[in-house]
CSV table of C-alpha atoms in Angstrom, one decimal:
chain,number,residue,atom,x,y,z
A,1,MET,CA,83.8,67.1,165.6
A,2,ALA,CA,81.1,67.9,163.0
A,3,ASP,CA,83.2,70.7,161.7
A,4,THR,CA,86.2,68.7,161.3
A,5,GLU,CA,84.4,66.0,159.5
A,6,ASN,CA,82.9,68.7,156.9
A,7,ASN,CA,86.4,70.4,156.6
A,8,TRP,CA,88.1,66.8,155.1
A,9,GLN,CA,84.9,66.1,153.2
A,10,LYS,CA,85.0,69.8,151.6
A,11,ALA,CA,88.8,69.3,150.8
A,12,LEU,CA,88.4,65.8,149.1
A,13,GLY,CA,85.3,67.3,147.4
A,14,ALA,CA,87.4,70.0,145.8
A,15,ILE,CA,89.6,67.6,144.0
A,16,ASP,CA,88.6,67.7,140.6
A,17,LEU,CA,87.7,64.6,138.7
A,18,SER,CA,86.3,66.0,135.2
A,19,ALA,CA,89.7,64.4,133.3
A,20,ILE,CA,89.2,61.1,134.6
A,21,ASP,CA,86.3,59.8,132.8
A,22,SER,CA,87.6,61.2,129.3
A,23,LEU,CA,90.9,59.6,130.1
A,24,LYS,CA,89.5,56.2,131.1
A,25,GLU,CA,87.7,56.4,127.4
A,26,LEU,CA,90.7,57.1,125.7
A,27,LYS,CA,92.8,54.6,127.7
A,28,GLN,CA,90.2,52.0,126.6
A,29,GLU,CA,90.8,53.3,122.8
A,30,GLN,CA,94.6,53.0,123.2
A,31,ASP,CA,94.5,49.5,125.1
A,32,GLN,CA,92.5,48.2,122.1
A,33,LEU,CA,94.9,49.6,119.3
A,34,SER,CA,97.7,48.1,121.5
A,35,GLU,CA,96.1,44.5,121.1
A,36,ARG,CA,95.4,45.1,117.4
A,37,LEU,CA,99.1,46.0,116.8
A,38,GLN,CA,100.2,42.9,118.7
A,39,SER,CA,97.8,40.9,117.0
A,40,MET,CA,99.1,42.3,113.6
A,41,GLU,CA,102.5,40.9,114.3
A,42,GLU,CA,101.1,37.4,114.5
A,43,LEU,CA,99.6,38.0,111.4
A,44,LYS,CA,102.2,39.5,109.6
A,45,ALA,CA,103.2,36.7,107.4
A,46,SER,CA,99.6,36.0,106.2
A,47,VAL,CA,99.4,39.7,104.4
A,48,SER,CA,101.6,41.5,102.1
A,49,GLU,CA,104.2,43.9,103.2
A,50,ALA,CA,102.3,46.9,101.7
A,51,VAL,CA,99.0,46.0,103.5
A,52,PHE,CA,100.8,45.3,106.8
A,53,SER,CA,102.6,48.8,106.6
A,54,ARG,CA,99.8,50.6,105.5
A,55,VAL,CA,97.4,49.3,108.6
A,56,ASN,CA,100.3,49.6,110.9
A,57,ALA,CA,100.9,53.0,110.0
A,58,ASP,CA,97.3,53.7,110.3
A,59,TYR,CA,97.1,52.2,113.9
A,60,ARG,CA,100.2,54.0,115.2
A,61,LYS,CA,99.1,57.4,113.8
A,62,ARG,CA,95.5,56.8,115.9
A,63,VAL,CA,97.7,56.0,118.9
A,64,ASN,CA,99.7,58.9,118.7
A,65,GLU,CA,96.7,61.3,118.0
A,66,LEU,CA,95.2,59.6,121.4
A,67,GLU,CA,98.1,60.4,123.0
A,68,THR,CA,98.1,64.1,121.9
A,69,LYS,CA,94.5,64.2,123.2
A,70,ALA,CA,95.1,62.7,126.3
A,71,ALA,CA,98.3,65.0,127.2
A,72,PRO,CA,96.5,68.0,128.6
A,73,LEU,CA,93.9,66.0,130.4
A,74,LYS,CA,96.8,63.9,132.0
A,75,GLN,CA,98.5,67.1,133.2
A,76,ALA,CA,95.2,68.0,134.7
A,77,ALA,CA,94.7,64.8,136.2
A,78,ARG,CA,98.3,64.8,137.6
A,79,GLU,CA,97.9,68.2,139.3
A,80,GLN,CA,94.6,67.1,140.8
A,81,TYR,CA,96.2,63.9,142.3
A,82,ALA,CA,99.1,65.8,143.7
A,83,LYS,CA,96.6,67.6,146.0
A,84,LEU,CA,94.8,64.3,146.8
A,85,ARG,CA,98.0,62.6,147.7
A,86,THR,CA,98.8,65.6,149.9
A,87,LEU,CA,95.6,65.1,151.7
A,88,LEU,CA,96.3,61.4,151.8
A,89,GLU,CA,99.4,62.0,153.7
A,90,GLN,CA,97.7,64.2,156.1
A,91,PHE,CA,95.0,61.9,156.6
A,92,GLU,CA,97.8,59.0,157.2
A,93,ALA,CA,99.5,61.1,159.6
A,94,ASP,CA,96.4,62.2,161.5
A,95,HIS,CA,95.5,58.7,161.9
A,96,GLU,CA,98.7,57.6,163.2
A,97,SER,CA,98.6,60.7,165.7
A,98,ILE,CA,95.2,59.7,167.0
A,99,LYS,CA,96.5,56.3,167.8
A,100,LEU,CA,99.5,57.6,169.7
A,101,ASP,CA,97.0,59.9,171.9
A,102,GLN,CA,95.0,56.6,172.4
A,103,GLN,CA,98.1,55.0,173.9
A,104,GLU,CA,98.9,58.1,175.9
A,105,ILE,CA,95.4,58.1,177.5
A,106,GLU,CA,95.7,54.5,178.5
A,107,LEU,CA,99.2,55.0,179.9
A,108,ARG,CA,98.2,57.8,182.1
A,109,HIS,CA,95.2,55.9,183.5
A,110,LYS,CA,97.3,53.0,184.2
A,111,LEU,CA,99.5,55.5,186.2
A,112,GLY,CA,96.4,57.0,188.1
A,113,GLU,CA,96.2,60.3,186.5
A,114,PHE,CA,92.5,59.5,185.3
A,115,ASP,CA,89.8,57.9,187.1
A,116,ASP,CA,87.6,55.3,185.4
A,117,LYS,CA,84.8,58.0,184.5
A,118,GLU,CA,87.3,60.7,183.0
A,119,PHE,CA,89.1,57.7,181.2
A,120,GLN,CA,85.9,56.5,179.9
A,121,ASN,CA,85.0,59.9,178.4
A,122,LYS,CA,88.5,60.5,177.1
A,123,VAL,CA,88.3,57.0,175.4
A,124,LYS,CA,85.1,57.9,173.6
A,125,ALA,CA,86.6,61.0,172.3
A,126,ILE,CA,89.4,59.3,170.8
A,127,GLU,CA,87.4,56.6,169.3
A,128,SER,CA,85.3,59.2,167.4
A,129,SER,CA,88.3,60.8,166.0
A,130,VAL,CA,89.7,57.3,164.9
A,131,LYS,CA,86.4,56.8,163.2
A,132,GLU,CA,86.5,60.1,161.4
A,133,LYS,CA,90.3,59.9,160.3
A,134,ALA,CA,89.3,56.2,158.8
A,135,GLN,CA,86.6,57.7,157.1
A,136,ALA,CA,88.6,60.4,155.7
A,137,ARG,CA,91.5,58.0,154.7
A,138,THR,CA,89.0,55.2,153.0
A,139,ARG,CA,87.4,57.9,150.9
A,140,ALA,CA,90.7,59.4,149.9
A,141,LEU,CA,92.0,55.9,148.9
A,142,GLU,CA,88.7,55.4,146.7
A,143,LEU,CA,89.5,58.6,145.0
A,144,LYS,CA,93.1,57.6,144.2
A,145,SER,CA,91.9,54.2,142.9
A,146,LYS,CA,89.7,56.4,140.4
A,147,PHE,CA,92.9,58.2,139.4
A,148,ILE,CA,94.9,55.1,138.9
A,149,ASP,CA,92.2,53.4,136.8
A,150,ALA,CA,92.5,56.3,134.1
A,151,PHE,CA,96.4,55.6,133.7
A,152,HIS,CA,98.3,52.9,132.7
A,153,ALA,CA,100.4,52.6,135.7
A,154,GLU,CA,100.8,54.8,138.9
A,155,SER,CA,104.1,55.9,138.1
A,156,GLU,CA,102.8,57.7,134.9
A,157,LEU,CA,100.1,59.3,137.1
A,158,GLU,CA,103.0,60.7,139.5
A,159,GLY,CA,104.8,62.4,136.8
A,160,GLU,CA,106.5,59.9,134.3
A,161,ALA,CA,105.5,61.4,131.2
A,162,PRO,CA,106.3,60.2,127.8
A,163,GLY,CA,110.0,62.1,126.8
A,164,GLN,CA,111.1,62.1,130.4
A,165,PRO,CA,113.8,59.4,131.4
A,166,ALA,CA,112.3,56.1,132.3
A,167,SER,CA,112.2,54.9,135.7
A,168,PRO,CA,114.0,51.7,137.0
A,169,ALA,CA,110.4,50.3,137.2
A,170,ALA,CA,109.5,50.9,133.8
A,171,THR,CA,112.9,49.6,132.2
A,172,GLY,CA,113.1,47.0,134.5
A,173,ARG,CA,117.2,48.1,134.9
A,174,MET,CA,118.0,49.6,138.2
A,175,PRO,CA,120.9,52.5,137.9
A,176,ALA,CA,124.2,51.4,138.6
A,177,VAL,CA,125.8,52.4,142.0
A,178,SER,CA,129.4,53.5,142.4
A,179,ASP,CA,131.8,51.8,144.8
A,180,GLU,CA,132.3,55.3,146.1
A,181,ALA,CA,128.4,55.8,146.9
A,182,VAL,CA,128.5,52.4,148.7
A,183,SER,CA,131.5,53.2,150.8
A,184,ASP,CA,130.0,56.5,151.7
A,185,ALA,CA,126.6,54.8,152.7
A,186,VAL,CA,128.4,52.3,154.9
A,187,ALA,CA,130.4,55.0,156.5
A,188,THR,CA,127.4,57.0,157.3
A,189,ARG,CA,125.5,54.1,158.9
A,190,LEU,CA,128.8,53.3,161.2
A,191,SER,CA,129.1,56.7,162.3
A,192,ASN,CA,125.4,56.7,163.3
A,193,GLN,CA,125.7,53.8,165.6
A,194,LYS,CA,126.7,54.3,169.3
A,195,LEU,CA,130.3,53.0,169.9
A,196,PRO,CA,131.4,50.7,172.7
A,197,ALA,CA,132.9,52.5,176.2
A,198,ASP,CA,136.3,51.2,175.1
A,199,ALA,CA,136.2,52.9,171.3
A,200,GLN,CA,134.7,56.3,172.7
A,201,SER,CA,137.8,56.4,175.2
A,202,GLY,CA,140.2,55.8,172.5
A,203,LYS,CA,141.3,52.3,173.5
A,204,THR,CA,141.9,50.0,171.0
A,205,GLN,CA,139.2,47.3,171.0
A,206,ALA,CA,139.5,43.7,169.1
A,207,MET,CA,136.4,42.9,167.3
A,208,PRO,CA,135.7,39.2,167.1
A,209,PRO,CA,135.7,37.7,163.7
A,210,VAL,CA,132.1,37.4,162.1
A,211,LYS,CA,131.4,34.3,160.4
A,212,ALA,CA,128.4,35.0,157.7
A,213,PRO,CA,126.3,31.7,157.2
A,214,ALA,CA,126.8,30.2,153.9
A,215,PRO,CA,124.0,30.3,151.6
A,216,PRO,CA,122.3,27.0,150.5
A,217,PRO,CA,123.8,25.5,147.3
A,218,ALA,CA,121.5,25.4,144.3
A,219,ALA,CA,121.3,22.4,141.6
A,220,GLY,CA,124.7,22.0,140.0
A,221,GLY,CA,126.6,23.3,143.1
A,222,ALA,CA,126.1,27.0,142.3
A,223,THR,CA,125.2,29.4,144.7
A,224,GLN,CA,121.8,30.9,144.3
A,225,ILE,CA,120.6,34.0,146.1
A,226,PHE,CA,116.7,34.1,146.8
A,227,ARG,CA,115.3,37.5,147.1
A,228,ALA,CA,112.0,37.5,148.7
A,229,ALA,CA,109.3,39.2,146.6
A,230,ARG,CA,105.3,39.9,146.9
A,231,LEU,CA,102.4,41.2,144.6
A,232,VAL,CA,100.5,44.3,146.2
A,233,PRO,CA,96.9,44.9,145.0
A,234,GLN,CA,96.4,48.5,143.6
A,235,ASN,CA,92.5,48.5,142.8
A,236,PRO,CA,89.5,46.9,144.3
A,237,GLU,CA,89.6,44.3,141.6
A,238,ALA,CA,92.7,42.9,142.7
A,239,GLY,CA,91.4,42.5,146.2
A,240,LYS,CA,92.9,43.3,149.5
A,241,GLN,CA,95.5,40.3,150.3
A,242,THR,CA,99.2,41.0,149.5
A,243,TYR,CA,100.9,37.6,148.0
A,244,THR,CA,104.4,36.7,149.3
A,245,LEU,CA,106.1,35.1,146.3
A,246,THR,CA,108.2,31.8,147.0
A,247,LEU,CA,110.1,29.3,145.0
A,248,LYS,CA,107.0,27.5,144.5
A,249,PRO,CA,105.4,28.6,141.2
A,250,MET,CA,102.0,30.3,142.1
A,251,THR,CA,99.3,30.3,139.4
A,252,ILE,CA,96.9,33.0,139.0
A,253,GLY,CA,93.3,32.9,137.7
A,254,ALA,CA,89.4,32.6,138.4
A,255,ASP,CA,89.5,29.0,139.5
A,256,ALA,CA,89.6,28.6,143.3
A,257,ALA,CA,92.5,25.9,142.8
A,258,ASN,CA,94.9,29.1,142.0
A,259,GLU,CA,97.1,30.1,144.7
A,260,ILE,CA,96.0,34.0,143.7
A,261,ARG,CA,92.5,33.8,142.8
A,262,ILE,CA,90.9,37.0,140.9
A,263,GLY,CA,87.6,37.2,139.0
A,264,GLY,CA,85.9,39.6,136.6
A,265,PRO,CA,85.9,39.8,132.9
A,266,GLY,CA,88.9,39.0,131.1
A,267,VAL,CA,90.3,36.5,133.6
A,268,ASP,CA,90.6,32.7,132.6
A,269,ASP,CA,90.0,29.8,135.1
A,270,LYS,CA,94.0,29.3,134.7
A,271,HIS,CA,95.3,32.7,133.4
A,272,ALA,CA,98.9,33.1,134.5
A,273,LYS,CA,101.8,31.6,136.4
A,274,ILE,CA,104.7,33.3,138.4
A,275,MET,CA,107.8,31.3,138.6
A,276,ALA,CA,111.2,31.8,140.5
A,277,SER,CA,114.7,31.2,138.9
A,278,ALA,CA,118.3,32.3,139.4
A,279,ALA,CA,117.6,35.5,137.4
A,280,GLY,CA,114.7,36.2,139.8
A,281,PHE,CA,111.1,35.8,139.3
A,282,SER,CA,109.1,35.8,135.8
A,283,ILE,CA,105.5,35.7,134.7
A,284,PHE,CA,104.1,33.4,132.1
A,285,ASP,CA,100.6,33.9,130.4
A,286,LEU,CA,98.9,30.5,130.0
A,287,GLY,CA,97.5,31.0,126.5
A,288,THR,CA,94.5,33.3,127.2
A,289,LYS,CA,92.5,35.0,125.0
A,290,HIS,CA,92.8,38.7,126.7
A,291,GLY,CA,96.3,38.2,127.8
A,292,THR,CA,98.6,39.4,130.6
A,293,ARG,CA,100.2,42.9,130.9
A,294,VAL,CA,103.3,44.2,132.5
A,295,ASN,CA,103.4,48.0,132.6
A,296,ALA,CA,100.4,47.9,130.2
A,297,GLU,CA,102.3,46.0,127.7
A,298,LYS,CA,100.8,42.5,126.7
A,299,VAL,CA,103.2,39.7,127.2
A,300,LYS,CA,103.5,36.0,127.1
A,301,GLU,CA,106.6,35.8,129.4
A,302,ARG,CA,108.3,38.5,131.0
A,303,GLY,CA,110.8,38.9,133.7
A,304,LEU,CA,109.7,41.0,136.5
A,305,ALA,CA,111.3,43.8,138.2
A,306,ASN,CA,110.8,46.0,141.2
A,307,GLU,CA,107.6,48.1,140.9
A,308,ASP,CA,106.5,46.7,137.5
A,309,VAL,CA,102.7,46.6,137.5
A,310,VAL,CA,100.9,43.4,136.5
A,311,GLN,CA,97.6,43.5,134.9
A,312,ILE,CA,95.1,40.4,134.6
A,313,GLY,CA,91.4,41.5,133.4
A,314,ALA,CA,90.8,44.6,135.3
A,315,ALA,CA,92.9,43.5,138.4
A,316,ARG,CA,96.3,45.4,138.9
A,317,PHE,CA,99.1,44.5,141.2
A,318,VAL,CA,102.5,46.0,141.9
A,319,PHE,CA,105.4,43.5,141.8
A,320,ARG,CA,107.7,44.6,144.8
A,321,GLU,CA,111.1,42.9,146.0
A,322,GLY,CA,112.3,42.8,149.3
């Protein structure tokens, strides 16, 4: 068991984190410049066009310089993150396999294959493996969090570098699906289902009509379809709880009265609000000093799309539909 533990510790220890600290510093500078550019737009009317253009060009030049400086570091981090992700997938699979082994031993004991003493010995060995796999998984998740903290979004860490086609999560638009693709998907799903005996024998079988329940009417008589969604924490500052979003508005902030409570620097008592409408969910910044970000962009109001990254203070969540 000790050799196994040493193996996963050695594998995780081989993950090179040298680019992470440098990327975090560059990210802080980029965020600062982004905030200044945002503030400049609000002050544009108070200065001459020449001054605005000069400062704006300077800030954007510095942003580009930082991005150029960060590019090789990001590539190095992505390569190491790919190794970490492979290890994490392995740890997850090992953990699930151990749980199945535990169930198998319990079943065999109930069937009389093991006496109580042998069963207890096997249980102890399994519990030791479960603990070890859990430790490996926890450590890998801690390293994953460090990588994510150095990027503006996990999708960027996984390879969506500038110049590549933007993902649906980044643009807020889902790719169009053709009628042929839908038909193929339905046909495949039906072909995988087991047919009734009459259908297999070639007999014609009349299927009873299926009446789908009508959705409840929305205000004004229009039909509204509500899609479930949730906020999933992505780092320790966001906590461990996943929040299910409903038709009821949900507030976010440091005050205990909020439906979603987070703390730390840059978080106001009443910081932001998420509301549902016929168009989907939207997030609203409640006039805070440090702002609310969606996909690293400071927003006052924004409709949320699947896999959008919401950041308040240091806490990051992923918005997921379905």
